[in-house]
Each structure stands twice: as C-alpha cells, then as structure tokens.
Coordinates of C-alpha atoms in Angstrom, one line a residue:
I1 CA 27.1 58.2 81.0
K2 CA 25.2 55.0 81.2
L3 CA 22.2 56.6 79.4
K4 CA 24.5 58.0 76.7
N5 CA 26.0 54.6 76.1
Q6 CA 22.6 53.1 75.7
V7 CA 21.6 55.8 73.3
D8 CA 24.7 55.2 71.2
E9 CA 24.1 51.5 71.2
T10 CA 20.5 52.0 70.1
I11 CA 21.6 54.3 67.3
L12 CA 24.2 51.7 66.2
N13 CA 21.6 49.0 66.2
Y14 CA 19.3 51.2 64.3
T15 CA 22.0 51.9 61.7
K16 CA 22.6 48.2 61.3
C17 CA 18.9 47.6 60.8
I18 CA 18.8 50.3 58.2
E19 CA 21.8 48.7 56.4
Q20 CA 20.2 45.3 56.5
Y21 CA 17.0 46.7 55.2
N22 CA 18.8 48.4 52.4
N23 CA 20.6 45.1 51.6
L24 CA 17.3 43.2 51.6
C25 CA 15.8 45.8 49.3
S26 CA 18.8 45.5 47.0
I27 CA 18.5 41.7 47.0
E28 CA 14.8 41.9 46.3
R29 CA 15.4 44.4 43.5
D30 CA 18.0 42.0 42.0
I31 CA 15.6 39.1 42.3
L32 CA 12.9 41.1 40.5
I33 CA 15.3 42.0 37.8
Q34 CA 16.4 38.4 37.3
K35 CA 12.8 37.3 37.3
Q36 CA 12.0 39.9 34.6
Q37 CA 15.0 38.8 32.6
K38 CA 14.0 35.2 32.9
E39 CA 10.4 36.0 31.9
Q40 CA 11.7 38.0 28.9
K41 CA 14.0 35.0 27.9
L42 CA 11.2 32.6 28.3
M43 CA 9.0 34.8 26.2
S44 CA 11.7 35.0 23.5
V45 CA 12.1 31.3 23.6
N46 CA 8.4 30.8 23.2
Q47 CA 8.3 33.3 20.3
F48 CA 11.3 31.6 18.7
Y49 CA 9.6 28.2 19.2
T50 CA 6.4 29.4 17.6
F51 CA 8.3 31.0 14.7
N52 CA 10.3 27.8 14.2
K53 CA 7.1 25.7 14.3
K54 CA 5.6 27.9 11.6
V55 CA 8.8 27.8 9.5
L56 CA 9.0 24.0 9.9
K57 CA 5.3 23.6 8.8
G58 CA 6.0 25.9 5.8
F59 CA 9.1 23.9 5.0
N60 CA 7.2 20.6 5.2
E61 CA 4.5 21.9 2.9
F62 CA 7.1 23.3 0.5
N63 CA 9.0 19.9 0.6
D64 CA 5.8 18.0 -0.2
N65 CA 5.0 20.3 -3.1
L66 CA 8.6 20.0 -4.3
Q67 CA 8.4 16.2 -4.2
K68 CA 5.2 16.3 -6.2
V69 CA 6.8 18.6 -8.8
I70 CA 9.9 16.4 -9.0
E71 CA 7.8 13.2 -9.3
E72 CA 5.7 14.9 -12.1
N73 CA 8.8 16.0 -13.9
Q74 CA 10.4 12.6 -13.6
N75 CA 7.2 11.0 -15.0
W76 CA 7.2 13.6 -17.8
I77 CA 10.8 13.0 -18.6
K78 CA 10.3 9.2 -18.5
K79 CA 7.3 9.6 -20.9
E80 CA 9.1 11.9 -23.2
W81 CA 12.2 9.7 -23.2
S82 CA 10.1 6.7 -24.0
E83 CA 8.5 8.5 -26.9
L84 CA 11.9 9.5 -28.1
E85 CA 13.1 5.8 -27.9
K86 CA 10.1 4.7 -30.0
K87 CA 11.3 6.9 -32.8
W88 CA 14.9 5.7 -32.8
S89 CA 14.9 4.8 -36.5
K90 CA 14.1 8.5 -37.3
W91 CA 16.6 10.1 -34.9
D92 CA 18.5 13.1 -36.2
S93 CA 21.9 14.4 -35.1
Q94 CA 20.5 16.2 -32.1
E95 CA 18.4 13.3 -30.8
I96 CA 21.4 10.9 -31.3
S97 CA 23.7 13.2 -29.4
I98 CA 21.1 13.5 -26.6
F99 CA 20.9 9.7 -26.4
I100 CA 24.7 9.4 -26.1
G101 CA 24.9 12.3 -23.6
H102 CA 22.0 10.9 -21.5
T103 CA 23.5 7.3 -21.5
L104 CA 27.0 8.4 -20.6
E105 CA 26.0 11.4 -18.5
C106 CA 28.1 13.8 -20.6
T107 CA 28.6 17.5 -20.3
K108 CA 26.8 19.9 -22.6
S109 CA 30.0 20.7 -24.5
K110 CA 30.6 17.0 -25.1
I111 CA 27.1 16.5 -26.4
N112 CA 27.6 19.4 -28.8
E113 CA 30.9 17.7 -29.9
Y114 CA 29.0 14.5 -30.6
N115 CA 26.3 16.4 -32.5
K116 CA 29.0 17.9 -34.8
I117 CA 30.5 14.5 -35.5
I118 CA 27.0 13.0 -36.3
K119 CA 26.3 15.8 -38.7
E120 CA 29.7 15.5 -40.5
K121 CA 29.3 11.7 -40.8
K122 CA 25.6 12.1 -41.8
I123 CA 24.5 9.4 -39.2
D124 CA 20.8 8.8 -38.6
G125 CA 18.9 6.3 -36.4
M126 CA 18.9 3.5 -39.0
S127 CA 22.7 3.9 -39.4
L128 CA 23.2 3.2 -35.7
S129 CA 21.5 -0.1 -36.0
K130 CA 24.2 -1.3 -38.3
M131 CA 27.1 -0.1 -36.2
S132 CA 29.4 -2.4 -34.2
K133 CA 31.0 -1.5 -30.9
N134 CA 34.2 -0.8 -32.8
D135 CA 32.3 1.5 -35.2
W136 CA 31.0 3.5 -32.2
M137 CA 34.5 3.7 -30.8
D138 CA 36.1 4.7 -34.1
I139 CA 33.5 7.4 -34.9
F140 CA 33.0 9.0 -31.5
H141 CA 36.4 8.5 -30.0
F142 CA 35.1 7.7 -26.5
E143 CA 37.5 7.8 -23.6
T144 CA 37.2 4.1 -23.0
F145 CA 36.0 1.1 -25.1
V146 CA 33.6 0.3 -22.2
Q147 CA 31.7 3.5 -23.0
A148 CA 31.3 2.2 -26.6
C149 CA 30.0 -1.1 -25.3
I150 CA 27.5 0.7 -23.0
I151 CA 26.2 2.8 -25.9
Y152 CA 26.0 -0.2 -28.2
D153 CA 24.1 -2.3 -25.7
S154 CA 21.8 0.5 -24.7
F155 CA 20.9 1.2 -28.3
N156 CA 20.3 -2.5 -29.1
E157 CA 18.0 -2.7 -26.0
I158 CA 16.0 0.2 -27.5
C159 CA 15.8 -1.5 -30.9
K160 CA 14.5 -4.7 -29.3
R161 CA 12.1 -2.8 -27.1
Y162 CA 10.7 -0.8 -29.9
S163 CA 11.1 -2.8 -33.1
I164 CA 10.1 -1.0 -36.2
N165 CA 7.8 -2.2 -38.9
V166 CA 10.4 -1.8 -41.6
I167 CA 13.8 -3.4 -40.9
D168 CA 15.6 -2.2 -44.0
S169 CA 14.4 1.2 -45.2
D170 CA 16.1 0.7 -48.6
K171 CA 14.1 -2.4 -49.3
G172 CA 10.9 -1.3 -47.5
V173 CA 10.0 -4.8 -46.4
P174 CA 7.5 -5.2 -43.5
Q175 CA 9.1 -7.0 -40.6
Q176 CA 6.4 -9.6 -40.3
D177 CA 6.8 -10.6 -43.9
I178 CA 10.6 -11.4 -43.7
P179 CA 11.6 -15.0 -43.0
K180 CA 14.1 -15.1 -40.1
E181 CA 16.6 -17.1 -42.1
Y182 CA 16.9 -14.1 -44.4
L183 CA 18.0 -11.7 -41.6
C184 CA 21.6 -11.3 -40.6
P185 CA 21.9 -12.0 -36.8
L186 CA 24.4 -9.1 -36.5
S187 CA 22.7 -6.3 -38.4
N188 CA 19.1 -7.6 -38.2
S189 CA 18.8 -6.6 -41.8
I190 CA 18.1 -8.6 -45.0
M191 CA 21.3 -10.2 -46.2
E192 CA 22.7 -9.1 -49.5
D193 CA 25.6 -11.4 -49.6
P194 CA 25.0 -14.3 -47.2
V195 CA 28.0 -16.3 -46.1
I196 CA 28.4 -19.3 -43.8
A197 CA 31.0 -19.0 -41.0
S198 CA 32.8 -21.9 -39.5
N199 CA 30.4 -22.0 -36.6
G200 CA 27.6 -22.9 -39.0
I201 CA 25.8 -19.6 -38.8
T202 CA 25.0 -17.5 -41.8
Y203 CA 25.8 -13.8 -41.8
D204 CA 25.8 -11.0 -44.3
R205 CA 29.3 -10.6 -45.5
S206 CA 29.6 -6.9 -44.9
S207 CA 28.2 -7.2 -41.4
I208 CA 30.5 -10.0 -40.2
M209 CA 33.5 -8.3 -41.7
K210 CA 32.8 -5.3 -39.6
Q211 CA 31.3 -6.9 -36.5
Y212 CA 33.0 -10.3 -36.2
Q213 CA 34.5 -9.2 -32.9
N214 CA 31.0 -9.0 -31.4
I215 CA 30.6 -12.8 -31.9
P216 CA 31.5 -14.9 -28.9
N217 CA 34.7 -16.9 -29.4
Y218 CA 35.2 -15.1 -32.8
S219 CA 38.8 -16.3 -32.9
S220 CA 37.4 -19.8 -33.7
L221 CA 36.0 -18.5 -36.9
M222 CA 39.5 -17.5 -38.2
T223 CA 42.2 -19.5 -39.9
D224 CA 45.6 -17.9 -40.1
G225 CA 44.2 -14.7 -38.9
K226 CA 41.5 -14.5 -41.6
L227 CA 37.8 -15.2 -41.4
E228 CA 36.8 -18.4 -43.0
L229 CA 33.6 -17.7 -44.9
Y230 CA 31.7 -19.7 -47.5
P231 CA 29.1 -18.1 -49.9
D232 CA 25.6 -19.4 -49.5
H233 CA 24.5 -19.1 -53.2
A234 CA 21.2 -20.9 -52.7
L235 CA 20.1 -18.6 -49.8
R236 CA 21.2 -15.5 -51.8
Q237 CA 19.0 -16.6 -54.7
N238 CA 16.0 -17.2 -52.4
I239 CA 16.4 -13.8 -50.9
Q240 CA 16.6 -12.1 -54.3
I241 CA 13.4 -14.0 -55.4
F242 CA 11.7 -12.9 -52.1
L243 CA 12.6 -9.2 -52.6
K244 CA 11.4 -9.2 -56.2
S245 CA 8.1 -11.0 -55.4
P246 CA 5.0 -8.7 -55.2
R247 CA 3.5 -8.1 -51.8

C-alpha cells in the first residue's frame, strides 16, 4: 500500500510537471508571437517613416518649384501691368474695365458690365484723365462713393507715374512746350476758357464746373450756392496765340 501511494504521488507530480511544461511552452509561444507582431509593427513603422520621408522630400521640392513659378508669374504680371499702365492714354474698353476690376477686385461679370458701359459711352484713356470723382460715380454706378475715389486716385497716380508726351490729343502740343500757367490744375489740359476762382487760382471753366468738389474747401469758392468765377481774358488770348504759333 505504501508503495502504491508513492507511485500515485509520483504520477501526480509528473502530471503537474507536464502541465507546467505545457504552460511554459504556451507562454513561450505567446511571447514569440508578440515578438513577431512587434517586429512586424516596427517594420511597418520604419516603412511608413521612410515613405513619409520621401513624400516630404518630394513635397518640399514641389513647394520650392511652385514658389519659383508663383514668383515668376508675379514678376510677369507686374511687368505686364506696368506696360499696360504706360499706355493708359490709349486704353480701350477692355483695358479700362480690367483696370477697374483689378483695382476694386471685382468679379468677372462685374468687369464685363463695366466693359459694356465703357463701349456705350465711348470712353477711352484720354477721357478718363478729364473725369472727376463724381463722373466716375455717375457713369459706373459704383456701390459706394469710396470706390469712385479709389479709382480716381489710382488712375491719377498712373497718369503722374507715366506722363505722356501729348497732354491734349486734340491740340497735339508736346508737354515740354506748354507753359504750366496754361494748364488747368484739375484736368491737366490746356485751358480753353480760363477763369479765376475766389481762391486766386485759374481753372478751365468746363473743368471747374464739373470737378469743383475735388478742390479742398470748395464751399469757400461759392457765393449763394454758385461758383464765383472771373474770366481771365488776357490769359485766354495768350493761350490762343501760343496754340497758333508754329513749332
């Protein structure tokens, strides 16, 4: 009986050892599986990192090339716009509408609308130089008067930046030959009917009648709501002699 008990105990211990061994094998197998999974994840991460690195490098190269293209286009647009500004006196309806659209950042449909108005009114570049802020507003019906002021100021800046050789195309007189006192300070054209305002400055009658609101403190030039103007006959005669004299 004692021997039998020892055999049973030995068998029981052996069974426990087998179970422990199986458990250890299972644990080892799980560890190996986890290790393989981690290695696969690490490999995937490395592949993803390598791929992203290549993508980032390609993106940086693309971005550098794009910046160069943008810069080249901006320089080209600036150059073309400068060339367009130089020819302001010969602008046609399309170029004038582009100028307005560019300055006010208008939509294409709005630019087309301005183009139609310009064609109907037969406005050219030289016509613009004689327009007041109110003229701009009355003709193009901008949403606000501020827009008319912006256009007026922008166009005058262009005229000053790129002054043309002939101020008045009808008279065809070179700019350098015209005495400054013969030019109207509002229209920058030779005066046909010079008049002296109450501020002591001489203007062309047609110009001051249309553009008097552009003169600082213009209300001081008025009496009972009307402009107080005095014809300058002597200056008018001198201008007529100047225009008739051979050059």
